[in-house]
PDB file of C-alpha atoms in Angstrom:
ATOM      1  CA  MET A   1      89.903 178.966  -3.540  1.00  0.00           C
ATOM      2  CA  SER A   2      92.286 176.230  -2.496  1.00  0.00           C
ATOM      3  CA  GLY A   3      93.975 176.404   0.890  1.00  0.00           C
ATOM      4  CA  THR A   4      97.226 175.054  -0.553  1.00  0.00           C
ATOM      5  CA  ILE A   5     100.148 176.744  -2.173  1.00  0.00           C
ATOM      6  CA  THR A   6     102.193 174.955  -4.812  1.00  0.00           C
ATOM      7  CA  GLY A   7     105.934 174.468  -4.915  1.00  0.00           C
ATOM      8  CA  LEU A   8     106.086 176.908  -7.805  1.00  0.00           C
ATOM      9  CA  ASP A   9     104.252 179.546  -5.771  1.00  0.00           C
ATOM     10  CA  LEU A  10     106.665 179.299  -2.853  1.00  0.00           C
ATOM     11  CA  SER A  11     109.693 179.230  -5.125  1.00  0.00           C
ATOM     12  CA  VAL A  12     108.595 182.604  -6.485  1.00  0.00           C
ATOM     13  CA  LEU A  13     108.329 184.041  -2.985  1.00  0.00           C
ATOM     14  CA  TYR A  14     111.614 182.454  -1.980  1.00  0.00           C
ATOM     15  CA  SER A  15     114.778 184.340  -2.935  1.00  0.00           C
ATOM     16  CA  GLY A  16     117.121 181.326  -3.036  1.00  0.00           C
ATOM     17  CA  THR A  17     120.393 182.333  -1.435  1.00  0.00           C
ATOM     18  CA  ALA A  18     121.583 184.543   1.366  1.00  0.00           C
ATOM     19  CA  SER A  19     123.661 187.647   0.832  1.00  0.00           C
ATOM     20  CA  THR A  20     126.616 185.633   2.148  1.00  0.00           C
ATOM     21  CA  GLY A  21     126.286 183.231  -0.780  1.00  0.00           C
ATOM     22  CA  VAL A  22     125.158 180.328   1.429  1.00  0.00           C
ATOM     23  CA  ALA A  23     122.090 178.546   0.079  1.00  0.00           C
ATOM     24  CA  TYR A  24     119.008 178.544   2.221  1.00  0.00           C
ATOM     25  CA  THR A  25     116.997 175.481   3.163  1.00  0.00           C
ATOM     26  CA  ASP A  26     114.860 174.048   0.374  1.00  0.00           C
ATOM     27  CA  PRO A  27     111.654 176.149   0.543  1.00  0.00           C
ATOM     28  CA  ILE A  28     109.189 173.260   0.165  1.00  0.00           C
ATOM     29  CA  GLN A  29     110.964 171.216   2.815  1.00  0.00           C
ATOM     30  CA  ALA A  30     111.105 174.267   5.069  1.00  0.00           C
ATOM     31  CA  LEU A  31     107.358 174.864   4.670  1.00  0.00           C
ATOM     32  CA  ASN A  32     106.485 171.271   5.511  1.00  0.00           C
ATOM     33  CA  GLN A  33     108.787 171.261   8.532  1.00  0.00           C
ATOM     34  CA  ALA A  34     107.395 174.563   9.778  1.00  0.00           C
ATOM     35  CA  GLU A  35     103.846 173.210   9.656  1.00  0.00           C
ATOM     36  CA  GLN A  36     104.813 169.990  11.417  1.00  0.00           C
ATOM     37  CA  ASN A  37     106.769 171.722  14.178  1.00  0.00           C
ATOM     38  CA  GLN A  38     104.509 174.743  14.587  1.00  0.00           C
ATOM     39  CA  PRO A  39     103.034 174.048  18.081  1.00  0.00           C
ATOM     40  CA  LYS A  40     106.420 173.267  19.607  1.00  0.00           C
ATOM     41  CA  LYS A  41     108.124 176.223  17.960  1.00  0.00           C
ATOM     42  CA  ILE A  42     105.419 178.669  19.022  1.00  0.00           C
ATOM     43  CA  ALA A  43     105.671 177.452  22.610  1.00  0.00           C
ATOM     44  CA  ALA A  44     109.427 178.007  22.491  1.00  0.00           C
ATOM     45  CA  GLU A  45     109.010 181.452  20.964  1.00  0.00           C
ATOM     46  CA  ALA A  46     106.646 182.437  23.777  1.00  0.00           C
ATOM     47  CA  LYS A  47     109.548 181.970  26.196  1.00  0.00           C
ATOM     48  CA  GLN A  48     111.836 184.370  24.344  1.00  0.00           C
ATOM     49  CA  PRO A  49     112.745 187.410  26.514  1.00  0.00           C
ATOM     50  CA  ASP A  50     111.571 190.018  24.012  1.00  0.00           C
ATOM     51  CA  VAL A  51     108.208 188.310  23.526  1.00  0.00           C
ATOM     52  CA  GLN A  52     107.694 187.899  27.262  1.00  0.00           C
ATOM     53  CA  ARG A  53     108.685 191.517  27.858  1.00  0.00           C
ATOM     54  CA  ASP A  54     106.191 192.839  25.312  1.00  0.00           C
ATOM     55  CA  LEU A  55     103.363 190.664  26.602  1.00  0.00           C
ATOM     56  CA  ALA A  56     104.060 191.521  30.254  1.00  0.00           C
ATOM     57  CA  ALA A  57     103.957 195.232  29.433  1.00  0.00           C
ATOM     58  CA  PHE A  58     100.780 194.717  27.416  1.00  0.00           C
ATOM     59  CA  SER A  59      99.015 192.859  30.245  1.00  0.00           C
ATOM     60  CA  LYS A  60     100.060 195.486  32.772  1.00  0.00           C
ATOM     61  CA  ALA A  61      98.765 198.282  30.554  1.00  0.00           C
ATOM     62  CA  VAL A  62      95.405 196.535  30.109  1.00  0.00           C
ATOM     63  CA  ALA A  63      95.097 195.909  33.853  1.00  0.00           C
ATOM     64  CA  ASN A  64      95.785 199.560  34.684  1.00  0.00           C
ATOM     65  CA  ALA A  65      93.864 201.172  31.834  1.00  0.00           C
ATOM     66  CA  LYS A  66      91.104 203.664  32.663  1.00  0.00           C
ATOM     67  CA  ASP A  67      89.509 203.653  29.226  1.00  0.00           C
ATOM     68  CA  ALA A  68      89.991 202.300  25.721  1.00  0.00           C
ATOM     69  CA  LYS A  69      91.204 205.566  24.185  1.00  0.00           C
ATOM     70  CA  SER A  70      94.085 206.029  26.618  1.00  0.00           C
ATOM     71  CA  LEU A  71      94.979 202.334  26.389  1.00  0.00           C
ATOM     72  CA  LEU A  72      95.175 202.388  22.604  1.00  0.00           C
ATOM     73  CA  ALA A  73      97.530 205.371  22.765  1.00  0.00           C
ATOM     74  CA  ASN A  74     100.043 203.172  24.609  1.00  0.00           C
ATOM     75  CA  PRO A  75     102.839 202.190  22.140  1.00  0.00           C
ATOM     76  CA  ILE A  76     103.270 198.641  23.450  1.00  0.00           C
ATOM     77  CA  VAL A  77      99.510 198.044  23.381  1.00  0.00           C
ATOM     78  CA  GLN A  78      99.383 199.201  19.790  1.00  0.00           C
ATOM     79  CA  LYS A  79     102.384 197.068  18.911  1.00  0.00           C
ATOM     80  CA  VAL A  80     100.846 193.886  20.305  1.00  0.00           C
ATOM     81  CA  LEU A  81      97.280 194.483  19.105  1.00  0.00           C
ATOM     82  CA  LEU A  82      98.235 195.586  15.611  1.00  0.00           C
ATOM     83  CA  THR A  83     100.689 192.715  15.248  1.00  0.00           C
ATOM     84  CA  VAL A  84      98.223 189.982  16.210  1.00  0.00           C
ATOM     85  CA  ASN A  85      95.547 191.487  13.964  1.00  0.00           C
ATOM     86  CA  GLY A  86      97.652 191.595  10.810  1.00  0.00           C
ATOM     87  CA  LEU A  87      98.308 195.319  11.029  1.00  0.00           C
ATOM     88  CA  ALA A  88     101.972 195.372  12.032  1.00  0.00           C
ATOM     89  CA  ASP A  89     102.793 197.695   9.142  1.00  0.00           C
ATOM     90  CA  GLN A  90     100.566 200.323  10.778  1.00  0.00           C
ATOM     91  CA  ILE A  91     102.504 200.437  14.056  1.00  0.00           C
ATOM     92  CA  GLY A  92     103.446 204.040  14.796  1.00  0.00           C
ATOM     93  CA  TYR A  93     100.343 205.565  13.237  1.00  0.00           C
ATOM     94  CA  THR A  94      98.850 206.213  16.652  1.00  0.00           C
ATOM     95  CA  ALA A  95      96.050 208.594  15.693  1.00  0.00           C
ATOM     96  CA  LEU A  96      94.890 206.401  12.821  1.00  0.00           C
ATOM     97  CA  ALA A  97      94.996 203.195  14.864  1.00  0.00           C
ATOM     98  CA  THR A  98      93.165 204.721  17.816  1.00  0.00           C
ATOM     99  CA  LYS A  99      90.403 206.213  15.680  1.00  0.00           C
ATOM    100  CA  ALA A 100      89.977 203.058  13.590  1.00  0.00           C
ATOM    101  CA  LEU A 101      89.825 200.681  16.557  1.00  0.00           C
ATOM    102  CA  LEU A 102      87.417 202.937  18.416  1.00  0.00           C
ATOM    103  CA  SER A 103      85.094 203.261  15.426  1.00  0.00           C
ATOM    104  CA  LYS A 104      81.830 201.328  15.245  1.00  0.00           C
ATOM    105  CA  PRO A 105      82.043 198.280  12.979  1.00  0.00           C
ATOM    106  CA  SER A 106      78.252 198.475  12.573  1.00  0.00           C
ATOM    107  CA  ASP A 107      78.524 201.931  10.999  1.00  0.00           C
ATOM    108  CA  PRO A 108      79.306 201.590   7.268  1.00  0.00           C
ATOM    109  CA  LYS A 109      80.825 205.086   7.316  1.00  0.00           C
ATOM    110  CA  SER A 110      83.139 204.454  10.263  1.00  0.00           C
ATOM    111  CA  LEU A 111      86.880 204.620   9.658  1.00  0.00           C
ATOM    112  CA  ALA A 112      87.381 200.886  10.206  1.00  0.00           C
ATOM    113  CA  ASN A 113      84.876 200.176   7.440  1.00  0.00           C
ATOM    114  CA  VAL A 114      86.192 202.624   4.866  1.00  0.00           C
ATOM    115  CA  LEU A 115      89.895 201.818   5.171  1.00  0.00           C
ATOM    116  CA  PRO A 116      91.017 199.516   2.320  1.00  0.00           C
ATOM    117  CA  ASN A 117      92.686 197.017   4.647  1.00  0.00           C
ATOM    118  CA  THR A 118      89.823 194.859   5.925  1.00  0.00           C
ATOM    119  CA  ALA A 119      91.878 193.885   8.975  1.00  0.00           C
ATOM    120  CA  TRP A 120      90.856 197.193  10.574  1.00  0.00           C
ATOM    121  CA  LYS A 121      87.176 196.270  10.390  1.00  0.00           C
ATOM    122  CA  ALA A 122      87.873 192.789  11.740  1.00  0.00           C
ATOM    123  CA  ALA A 123      89.887 194.154  14.673  1.00  0.00           C
ATOM    124  CA  ALA A 124      87.286 196.797  15.519  1.00  0.00           C
ATOM    125  CA  ALA A 125      84.588 194.117  15.519  1.00  0.00           C
ATOM    126  CA  THR A 126      86.654 191.678  17.568  1.00  0.00           C
ATOM    127  CA  TYR A 127      87.289 194.034  20.493  1.00  0.00           C
ATOM    128  CA  ASP A 128      84.252 196.315  20.040  1.00  0.00           C
ATOM    129  CA  PHE A 129      85.902 199.167  21.939  1.00  0.00           C
ATOM    130  CA  ALA A 130      83.223 201.565  20.672  1.00  0.00           C
ATOM    131  CA  ASP A 131      80.379 199.833  22.503  1.00  0.00           C
ATOM    132  CA  LYS A 132      82.036 197.685  25.162  1.00  0.00           C
ATOM    133  CA  GLY A 133      85.104 199.665  26.135  1.00  0.00           C
ATOM    134  CA  LEU A 134      87.724 197.406  27.707  1.00  0.00           C
ATOM    135  CA  THR A 135      85.349 194.558  28.595  1.00  0.00           C
ATOM    136  CA  ILE A 136      86.374 192.143  25.843  1.00  0.00           C
ATOM    137  CA  LEU A 137      90.078 192.903  26.101  1.00  0.00           C
ATOM    138  CA  GLN A 138      90.033 192.272  29.858  1.00  0.00           C
ATOM    139  CA  ASN A 139      88.720 188.736  29.366  1.00  0.00           C
ATOM    140  CA  PRO A 140      91.507 186.279  30.397  1.00  0.00           C
ATOM    141  CA  LYS A 141      90.696 184.000  27.443  1.00  0.00           C
ATOM    142  CA  VAL A 142      91.059 186.891  25.016  1.00  0.00           C
ATOM    143  CA  LEU A 143      94.353 187.901  26.597  1.00  0.00           C
ATOM    144  CA  ALA A 144      95.601 184.315  26.295  1.00  0.00           C
ATOM    145  CA  THR A 145      94.623 184.233  22.626  1.00  0.00           C
ATOM    146  CA  ILE A 146      96.459 187.510  22.018  1.00  0.00           C
ATOM    147  CA  ALA A 147      99.572 186.198  23.781  1.00  0.00           C
ATOM    148  CA  SER A 148      99.553 183.014  21.722  1.00  0.00           C
ATOM    149  CA  GLY A 149      99.008 184.933  18.501  1.00  0.00           C
ATOM    150  CA  TYR A 150     101.826 187.345  19.269  1.00  0.00           C
ATOM    151  CA  ALA A 151     104.244 184.475  19.904  1.00  0.00           C
ATOM    152  CA  GLU A 152     103.155 182.761  16.698  1.00  0.00           C
ATOM    153  CA  ILE A 153     103.712 185.837  14.568  1.00  0.00           C
ATOM    154  CA  SER A 154     107.102 186.402  16.175  1.00  0.00           C
ATOM    155  CA  TRP A 155     108.031 182.816  15.287  1.00  0.00           C
ATOM    156  CA  ARG A 156     106.787 183.196  11.732  1.00  0.00           C
ATOM    157  CA  LYS A 157     108.889 186.305  11.228  1.00  0.00           C
ATOM    158  CA  SER A 158     111.980 184.417  12.364  1.00  0.00           C
ATOM    159  CA  LEU A 159     111.401 181.845   9.615  1.00  0.00           C
ATOM    160  CA  ASP A 160     112.102 184.419   6.925  1.00  0.00           C
ATOM    161  CA  ALA A 161     115.683 184.748   8.172  1.00  0.00           C
ATOM    162  CA  THR A 162     116.465 181.355   6.626  1.00  0.00           C
ATOM    163  CA  THR A 163     113.721 181.014   4.032  1.00  0.00           C
ATOM    164  CA  PRO A 164     112.408 184.369   2.772  1.00  0.00           C
ATOM    165  CA  GLY A 165     108.695 184.255   2.006  1.00  0.00           C
ATOM    166  CA  LEU A 166     108.019 181.306   4.317  1.00  0.00           C
ATOM    167  CA  SER A 167     105.992 183.371   6.764  1.00  0.00           C
ATOM    168  CA  ASP A 168     103.767 184.633   3.949  1.00  0.00           C
ATOM    169  CA  ALA A 169     103.398 181.095   2.596  1.00  0.00           C
ATOM    170  CA  LEU A 170     102.193 179.813   5.968  1.00  0.00           C
ATOM    171  CA  THR A 171      99.711 182.649   6.281  1.00  0.00           C
ATOM    172  CA  PHE A 172      98.470 182.023   2.752  1.00  0.00           C
ATOM    173  CA  ARG A 173      97.854 178.358   3.503  1.00  0.00           C
ATOM    174  CA  ASP A 174      95.996 179.239   6.682  1.00  0.00           C
ATOM    175  CA  GLN A 175      93.741 181.866   5.121  1.00  0.00           C
ATOM    176  CA  ALA A 176      93.311 180.945   1.464  1.00  0.00           C
ATOM    177  CA  ALA A 177      90.430 178.541   2.084  1.00  0.00           C
ATOM    178  CA  SER A 178      88.325 181.400   3.459  1.00  0.00           C
ATOM    179  CA  VAL A 179      88.782 183.565   0.359  1.00  0.00           C
ATOM    180  CA  THR A 180      85.560 183.801  -1.633  1.00  0.00           C
ATOM    181  CA  LYS A 181      86.001 186.987  -3.663  1.00  0.00           C
ATOM    182  CA  ALA A 182      88.707 189.267  -5.035  1.00  0.00           C
ATOM    183  CA  ASP A 183      88.210 191.834  -2.285  1.00  0.00           C
ATOM    184  CA  ASP A 184      89.247 189.230   0.278  1.00  0.00           C
ATOM    185  CA  ILE A 185      92.677 189.247  -1.359  1.00  0.00           C
ATOM    186  CA  LEU A 186      92.893 192.943  -2.194  1.00  0.00           C
ATOM    187  CA  GLY A 187      91.961 193.877   1.371  1.00  0.00           C
ATOM    188  CA  ASN A 188      94.542 191.579   2.930  1.00  0.00           C
ATOM    189  CA  PRO A 189      98.154 192.811   2.527  1.00  0.00           C
ATOM    190  CA  ILE A 190      99.729 189.368   2.935  1.00  0.00           C
ATOM    191  CA  LEU A 191      97.380 187.517   0.582  1.00  0.00           C
ATOM    192  CA  ARG A 192      97.690 190.358  -1.911  1.00  0.00           C
ATOM    193  CA  ARG A 193     101.493 190.216  -1.700  1.00  0.00           C
ATOM    194  CA  VAL A 194     101.560 186.430  -2.221  1.00  0.00           C
ATOM    195  CA  VAL A 195      99.207 186.488  -5.205  1.00  0.00           C
ATOM    196  CA  ALA A 196     100.821 189.546  -6.790  1.00  0.00           C
ATOM    197  CA  THR A 197     104.335 188.146  -6.368  1.00  0.00           C
ATOM    198  CA  THR A 198     103.371 184.729  -7.699  1.00  0.00           C
ATOM    199  CA  LEU A 199     101.621 186.176 -10.743  1.00  0.00           C
ATOM    200  CA  GLY A 200     104.178 188.897 -11.336  1.00  0.00           C
ATOM    201  CA  ILE A 201     101.636 191.665 -10.776  1.00  0.00           C
ATOM    202  CA  PRO A 202     102.792 195.031  -9.335  1.00  0.00           C
ATOM    203  CA  LEU A 203     101.694 195.396  -5.715  1.00  0.00           C
ATOM    204  CA  ALA A 204     100.325 198.866  -6.470  1.00  0.00           C
ATOM    205  CA  ILE A 205      97.573 197.267  -8.525  1.00  0.00           C
TER     206      ILE A 205
END
């Protein structure tokens, strides 16, 4: 599956004008500019007070955590982890998130494996809380990757304020090349939303 998204695809995702009646930036131009300026914009986003506040609280919670279960019950930890792992829409479902992230990715019957959103399985495998506790999450390189990812997602969300759908378009371009089967789309909320919107298919399907 191609890693590109056509002008027609983005124009479908893009709503055209703001509620104030002022036209937004041309979506194709906005997409190209976002890709070109991405490193600089992410670095700037990382300096935003709200991003720094969330990441500082996250790092402190990890440093003081006694075990994975109590850490994952922390709202700010859930917010950061779920956001960087493509599960932002699950923030607030504390019991579900804790159980899924603590489940064994090697067990086909574990919650992370049976949930339809494949991001749960990927997250559970990445941090391996079930077998390694906090070991992986306490790695400075992992923490740096999480911080960078959180800033990037925050930046991408801000793009939709001027060009609705741009964040999804960027994510689609980044991930589409790795799609090999239908389940890769159906199990990914963003890819599913892009494809369904472009093809005019109800999201429920």
